[in-house]
XYZ file of C-alpha atoms in Angstrom:
417
model
C 28.045 -33.580 8.990
C 24.299 -33.766 8.395
C 24.751 -32.394 4.885
C 27.252 -35.166 4.099
C 24.874 -37.799 5.502
C 22.107 -36.527 3.228
C 24.372 -36.682 0.169
C 25.423 -40.242 1.063
C 21.796 -41.218 1.622
C 20.746 -40.054 -1.853
C 23.666 -41.824 -3.511
C 22.899 -45.057 -1.649
C 19.259 -44.929 -2.766
C 20.320 -44.552 -6.395
C 22.855 -47.380 -6.116
C 20.322 -50.218 -5.865
C 17.190 -48.958 -7.590
C 15.249 -52.194 -7.121
C 15.587 -52.150 -3.326
C 14.721 -48.459 -3.345
C 11.593 -49.105 -5.425
C 10.386 -51.856 -3.102
C 10.949 -49.644 -0.072
C 9.228 -46.610 -1.575
C 6.257 -48.670 -2.729
C 5.685 -50.151 0.731
C 6.075 -46.786 2.467
C 3.917 -44.772 0.066
C 1.091 -47.334 -0.087
C 0.961 -47.659 3.702
C 0.897 -43.904 4.202
C -1.673 -43.523 1.412
C -4.135 -45.796 3.214
C -3.502 -44.198 6.603
C -3.703 -40.637 5.262
C -7.019 -41.264 3.518
C -8.398 -42.874 6.696
C -7.219 -39.933 8.847
C -8.743 -37.452 6.380
C -12.139 -39.182 6.495
C -12.001 -39.284 10.295
C -11.073 -35.602 10.431
C -13.933 -34.603 8.104
C -16.430 -36.340 10.389
C -15.134 -35.212 13.782
C -12.752 -32.301 13.133
C -13.526 -28.587 13.633
C -14.954 -27.506 10.281
C -17.326 -24.612 9.469
C -20.073 -23.961 10.328
C -19.153 -25.658 13.652
C -16.575 -22.992 14.485
C -17.498 -22.735 18.186
C -16.838 -26.411 18.944
C -14.399 -25.502 21.743
C -17.294 -24.130 23.822
C -20.277 -26.078 22.558
C -21.650 -29.558 23.099
C -24.475 -31.634 21.709
C -27.204 -33.677 23.336
C -27.582 -36.560 20.899
C -28.930 -39.486 22.933
C -30.716 -40.204 26.182
C -31.498 -43.509 27.846
C -34.477 -44.426 29.973
C -33.361 -47.098 32.391
C -34.473 -49.388 35.180
C -31.304 -50.532 36.932
C -33.074 -52.967 39.233
C -34.541 -54.961 36.368
C -31.623 -54.309 34.027
C -33.759 -52.710 31.304
C -32.908 -49.801 29.026
C -34.479 -47.901 26.158
C -32.286 -45.401 24.353
C -32.514 -43.164 21.326
C -32.787 -39.563 20.200
C -34.420 -37.246 22.729
C -37.797 -35.716 21.993
C -38.801 -32.068 21.880
C -40.547 -32.272 25.264
C -37.401 -33.465 27.031
C -35.089 -30.931 25.370
C -37.484 -28.008 25.739
C -38.112 -28.687 29.415
C -34.701 -29.829 30.651
C -32.041 -28.556 28.211
C -33.360 -25.221 26.998
C -33.710 -24.152 30.629
C -30.032 -24.673 31.550
C -29.091 -21.445 33.318
C -25.335 -21.713 32.778
C -25.665 -21.960 28.978
C -25.467 -18.914 26.734
C -27.650 -20.386 23.985
C -29.467 -23.655 23.323
C -30.742 -24.676 19.883
C -33.048 -27.579 19.073
C -33.179 -29.314 15.714
C -34.436 -32.517 14.176
C -32.445 -35.299 12.594
C -32.324 -34.595 8.819
C -34.870 -36.693 6.927
C -35.465 -37.283 3.253
C -38.387 -35.457 1.640
C -39.605 -35.281 -1.939
C -40.424 -32.149 -3.914
C -41.570 -31.631 -7.481
C -40.549 -29.089 -10.067
C -42.314 -29.254 -13.410
C -43.396 -32.785 -12.519
C -39.823 -33.946 -11.867
C -39.181 -35.331 -8.356
C -36.388 -33.753 -6.300
C -35.039 -35.576 -3.252
C -33.801 -33.371 -0.413
C -32.871 -33.631 3.248
C -34.990 -31.413 5.478
C -34.078 -30.301 8.993
C -36.428 -28.354 11.245
C -34.722 -25.981 13.676
C -35.402 -23.060 15.976
C -34.055 -19.546 15.427
C -31.158 -19.988 17.889
C -29.684 -22.615 15.574
C -28.304 -19.858 13.329
C -26.719 -18.004 16.238
C -24.623 -20.990 17.329
C -23.510 -22.279 13.924
C -21.646 -19.962 11.538
C -23.122 -20.766 8.148
C -21.768 -18.978 5.094
C -24.725 -17.187 3.494
C -24.517 -16.724 -0.263
C -27.841 -14.898 -0.334
C -30.172 -13.411 2.241
C -30.035 -14.568 5.851
C -31.461 -17.026 8.386
C -34.970 -17.150 9.752
C -35.348 -15.737 13.252
C -36.750 -16.907 16.600
C -39.802 -14.742 15.787
C -40.306 -16.683 12.533
C -40.309 -19.911 14.524
C -42.623 -18.446 17.180
C -45.080 -17.057 14.612
C -45.029 -20.211 12.466
C -43.819 -18.353 9.395
C -43.295 -20.648 6.420
C -39.772 -19.562 5.548
C -36.759 -21.683 4.690
C -33.014 -21.574 4.272
C -31.731 -23.727 1.425
C -28.266 -24.785 0.354
C -26.544 -23.927 -2.905
C -27.325 -27.306 -4.489
C -31.050 -26.931 -3.766
C -31.054 -23.449 -5.292
C -29.482 -24.938 -8.404
C -32.156 -27.661 -8.623
C -35.106 -25.295 -8.180
C -33.950 -21.995 -9.705
C -30.842 -22.714 -11.763
C -28.412 -19.801 -11.640
C -31.056 -17.257 -10.637
C -31.369 -15.692 -7.146
C -33.625 -17.624 -4.754
C -34.359 -15.234 -1.876
C -38.037 -14.238 -1.807
C -39.106 -17.065 -4.096
C -41.038 -20.165 -3.035
C -40.176 -23.840 -2.918
C -42.284 -26.885 -2.070
C -40.937 -29.473 0.351
C -42.715 -32.304 2.136
C -46.043 -31.068 0.760
C -45.550 -27.568 2.211
C -44.715 -24.262 0.557
C -41.907 -22.087 1.948
C -40.507 -18.669 1.076
C -36.710 -18.727 0.790
C -35.056 -16.371 3.274
C -31.434 -17.345 2.604
C -29.045 -19.569 0.699
C -25.988 -21.151 2.366
C -22.968 -23.020 1.091
C -23.339 -26.800 0.883
C -22.597 -28.702 4.101
C -21.237 -32.282 3.762
C -23.481 -35.102 4.936
C -20.696 -36.201 7.286
C -21.470 -33.182 9.501
C -24.452 -34.577 11.374
C -25.455 -31.441 13.302
C -25.525 -28.765 10.573
C -26.209 -30.936 7.511
C -29.373 -30.526 5.460
C -30.558 -29.295 2.069
C -33.498 -27.343 3.481
C -33.921 -25.845 6.966
C -37.364 -24.737 8.179
C -38.765 -23.521 11.519
C -39.811 -26.211 14.016
C -43.289 -24.749 14.305
C -44.029 -25.436 10.633
C -44.285 -29.185 11.304
C -47.536 -30.641 10.009
C -48.736 -31.490 13.519
C -47.871 -30.411 17.051
C -47.487 -33.984 18.281
C -43.709 -33.560 18.485
C -44.171 -31.152 21.412
C -45.462 -34.031 23.585
C -42.661 -36.493 22.827
C -40.176 -37.365 25.571
C -38.128 -39.304 22.999
C -38.219 -38.657 19.293
C -35.886 -37.445 16.534
C -34.490 -34.243 18.059
C -31.015 -33.132 19.091
C -29.723 -30.039 20.870
C -26.658 -27.805 20.593
C -25.613 -26.125 23.825
C -23.291 -23.117 23.689
C -21.363 -22.158 26.817
C -20.353 -18.576 27.548
C -16.697 -19.521 27.206
C -14.528 -22.611 27.043
C -13.934 -22.754 30.788
C -17.658 -22.707 31.630
C -18.519 -25.688 29.402
C -17.817 -28.070 32.296
C -20.243 -26.069 34.438
C -22.962 -26.514 31.822
C -22.318 -30.251 31.683
C -22.476 -30.515 35.481
C -25.762 -28.603 35.554
C -27.177 -30.956 32.914
C -26.269 -33.987 35.049
C -27.955 -32.369 38.051
C -31.082 -31.725 35.983
C -31.227 -35.345 34.802
C -31.564 -36.505 38.413
C -34.756 -34.434 38.726
C -36.443 -35.354 35.432
C -40.126 -36.199 35.680
C -40.357 -39.507 33.829
C -43.353 -40.151 31.542
C -43.796 -43.671 32.979
C -41.796 -43.984 36.227
C -43.032 -47.530 36.833
C -41.602 -48.701 33.517
C -38.413 -46.585 33.557
C -37.748 -44.594 36.735
C -34.512 -42.917 35.553
C -33.048 -41.175 32.546
C -29.294 -40.950 31.907
C -27.350 -39.130 29.264
C -24.533 -36.703 28.606
C -23.583 -33.840 26.379
C -20.446 -33.656 24.319
C -19.052 -33.605 20.816
C -20.007 -36.167 18.197
C -16.603 -37.794 18.785
C -17.386 -38.095 22.503
C -20.699 -39.773 21.739
C -19.126 -42.104 19.153
C -16.302 -43.101 21.534
C -18.684 -43.635 24.439
C -21.044 -45.727 22.296
C -18.206 -47.827 20.888
C -16.138 -48.343 24.042
C -18.281 -47.393 27.015
C -20.243 -49.781 29.123
C -23.997 -50.036 28.678
C -25.570 -46.951 30.181
C -22.208 -45.418 31.103
C -22.846 -41.924 29.750
C -20.512 -40.064 32.094
C -17.284 -41.814 31.118
C -14.755 -40.048 28.894
C -13.790 -42.558 26.219
C -12.256 -40.172 23.676
C -8.699 -40.802 24.862
C -9.215 -44.575 24.779
C -10.633 -44.411 21.251
C -7.705 -42.353 19.963
C -5.281 -44.756 21.692
C -6.923 -47.732 20.011
C -6.849 -45.997 16.622
C -3.135 -45.272 17.072
C -2.574 -48.898 18.066
C -4.292 -50.168 14.905
C -2.344 -47.661 12.791
C 0.948 -48.984 14.221
C -0.278 -52.542 13.698
C -1.092 -51.716 10.069
C 2.429 -50.319 9.636
C 4.035 -53.365 11.225
C 4.103 -55.642 8.147
C 5.629 -53.083 5.749
C 8.025 -52.137 8.552
C 9.244 -55.742 8.831
C 9.691 -55.879 5.061
C 11.593 -52.605 5.112
C 13.809 -53.916 7.932
C 14.728 -56.934 5.782
C 15.495 -54.678 2.813
C 17.639 -52.430 5.022
C 19.535 -55.427 6.367
C 20.278 -56.544 2.794
C 21.340 -53.014 1.905
C 23.680 -52.847 4.905
C 25.221 -56.265 4.109
C 26.336 -54.893 0.750
C 28.115 -52.087 2.605
C 29.960 -54.313 5.100
C 33.380 -53.382 3.716
C 32.513 -49.668 3.911
C 31.478 -50.148 7.539
C 34.706 -51.996 8.293
C 36.874 -49.259 6.769
C 35.060 -46.498 8.667
C 35.291 -48.371 11.970
C 38.980 -49.102 11.341
C 39.581 -45.347 10.926
C 37.884 -44.573 14.220
C 34.205 -44.033 13.404
C 32.146 -44.769 16.515
C 29.151 -47.081 16.564
C 26.873 -44.142 17.411
C 28.141 -42.192 14.382
C 27.348 -45.102 12.076
C 23.955 -45.687 13.707
C 23.073 -42.022 13.240
C 24.112 -42.122 9.583
C 22.055 -45.195 8.743
C 18.993 -43.909 10.625
C 19.211 -40.599 8.727
C 19.447 -42.522 5.466
C 16.357 -44.488 6.368
C 14.434 -41.390 7.461
C 15.308 -39.719 4.132
C 14.000 -42.789 2.303
C 10.832 -42.748 4.395
C 10.215 -39.037 3.855
C 10.564 -39.488 0.091
C 8.058 -42.340 0.301
C 5.883 -40.106 2.469
C 5.887 -37.346 -0.165
C 4.850 -39.890 -2.787
C 2.164 -41.170 -0.413
C 0.889 -37.621 0.191
C 0.743 -36.957 -3.557
C -1.187 -40.186 -4.143
C -3.495 -39.316 -1.232
C -4.378 -35.994 -2.849
C -5.267 -37.820 -6.066
C -7.371 -40.460 -4.268
C -9.163 -37.874 -2.100
C -9.927 -35.789 -5.184
C -11.345 -38.886 -6.880
C -13.549 -39.615 -3.831
C -14.779 -36.012 -3.912
C -15.637 -36.208 -7.613
C -17.424 -39.537 -7.137
C -20.096 -37.859 -4.990
C -20.006 -40.816 -2.611
C -20.456 -38.369 0.279
C -22.790 -35.544 -0.820
C -21.183 -32.081 -0.781
C -17.953 -33.352 0.771
C -14.681 -31.887 -0.498
C -11.870 -34.042 0.838
C -8.543 -32.306 1.033
C -5.481 -32.452 3.214
C -5.351 -29.820 5.944
C -2.591 -29.063 8.451
C -3.969 -31.618 10.958
C -3.896 -34.473 8.450
C -0.489 -33.380 7.137
C 0.911 -33.274 10.683
C -0.383 -36.768 11.471
C 0.973 -38.095 8.167
C 4.388 -36.542 8.751
C 4.503 -38.015 12.248
C 3.614 -41.460 10.853
C 6.343 -41.159 8.192
C 8.999 -40.249 10.770
C 7.826 -43.017 13.102
C 7.907 -45.453 10.190
C 11.464 -44.386 9.321
C 12.779 -44.666 12.859
C 10.996 -47.953 13.541
C 12.377 -49.631 10.430
C 15.861 -48.163 10.687
C 16.879 -48.582 14.312
C 17.252 -52.390 14.373
C 19.386 -52.748 11.178
C 21.542 -49.791 12.269
C 22.032 -51.288 15.726
C 23.001 -54.682 14.260
C 25.372 -53.003 11.875
C 27.076 -51.050 14.678
C 27.959 -54.299 16.466
C 30.092 -55.605 13.593
C 33.789 -55.921 14.372
C 35.924 -54.026 11.820
C 37.817 -57.162 10.776
C 34.619 -59.172 10.380
C 33.027 -56.358 8.407
C 36.004 -56.185 6.048
C 35.714 -59.930 5.501
C 32.021 -59.511 4.577
C 30.588 -61.128 7.735
C 26.845 -61.388 7.938
C 24.668 -59.656 10.528
């Protein structure tokens, strides 16, 4: 039965090529836009190397000093002092790494300026994130402790400074300082806030030690739990520690609030959470809103496709009448027309996927996002397939239902829906 429905569906699509073209264009363009958007979202928040332990790690990205009585807040990146004293000491964590926000620095090679992003980290940074080393290896906690001027660079920086030659053991200049290269890693896209940089150097090589006294600054932390189940325990311990923080100016701001979580958690909480509400879980709400807007975006082409399907069904009124006269049930006809519409939608989806690959490749080649390579993985494909099936069902159910209500005699006479 299903095989016959598929054959009928293909013949119907070829019967009126203009209607088919309009339908395929609307479906493929809609899915193209949604697929590209989902891919960009996935490349920012999805589990990509070197963040392979995301299921048992969390970040401390922001903290907020607050005075609830006077309704005053001051938020931003935490400083080294706060993270070193209150996050590094979390007993339930397996490892804690501190790192700065990547900042632009200028270097010179043969008098030619080279712009790079530099991130200062501790040695634990390399034990939490799984970078792919093309040469050498990371610097160690001892390098950071002993203030050794060593650096890890990415593949693009090696190309700029040394061409195709090996870089390990050679020296580069960055931010007015000279570093010996200990390792070279694969390029990390700028969209990956935590691991991204061109050059990574030990924290202790900063030009001054002022950062050690800063309660708020430009630092972030990665906290690795012993396993996935103990991550909640680490988060609970962090909240308990926050209640005991010694504030730098308790008269101005007596409390500090914050949370740890993934970048998606922080983004959702910032976008949807109430001011100062750092404990709320807004990820589910954000995903629900994104799904709502995706359905809303599909609504207009769905309405157009419904109208096209109604016109297509009107042309087949006599066929419907004959089949109903020979005993075909309404449910049988509804199932046939829905399958036809799903087939049409899946064909449009395949076209949309193909166009998405082309557009994503063009975005990659444009260099709009440094080091990013946009491609379609199984998560994006699964979401796209689900959207295509939803699109097909949504646009096919109403015309099929209206068609099933036609009386055989009226259908044979060419009655309208």
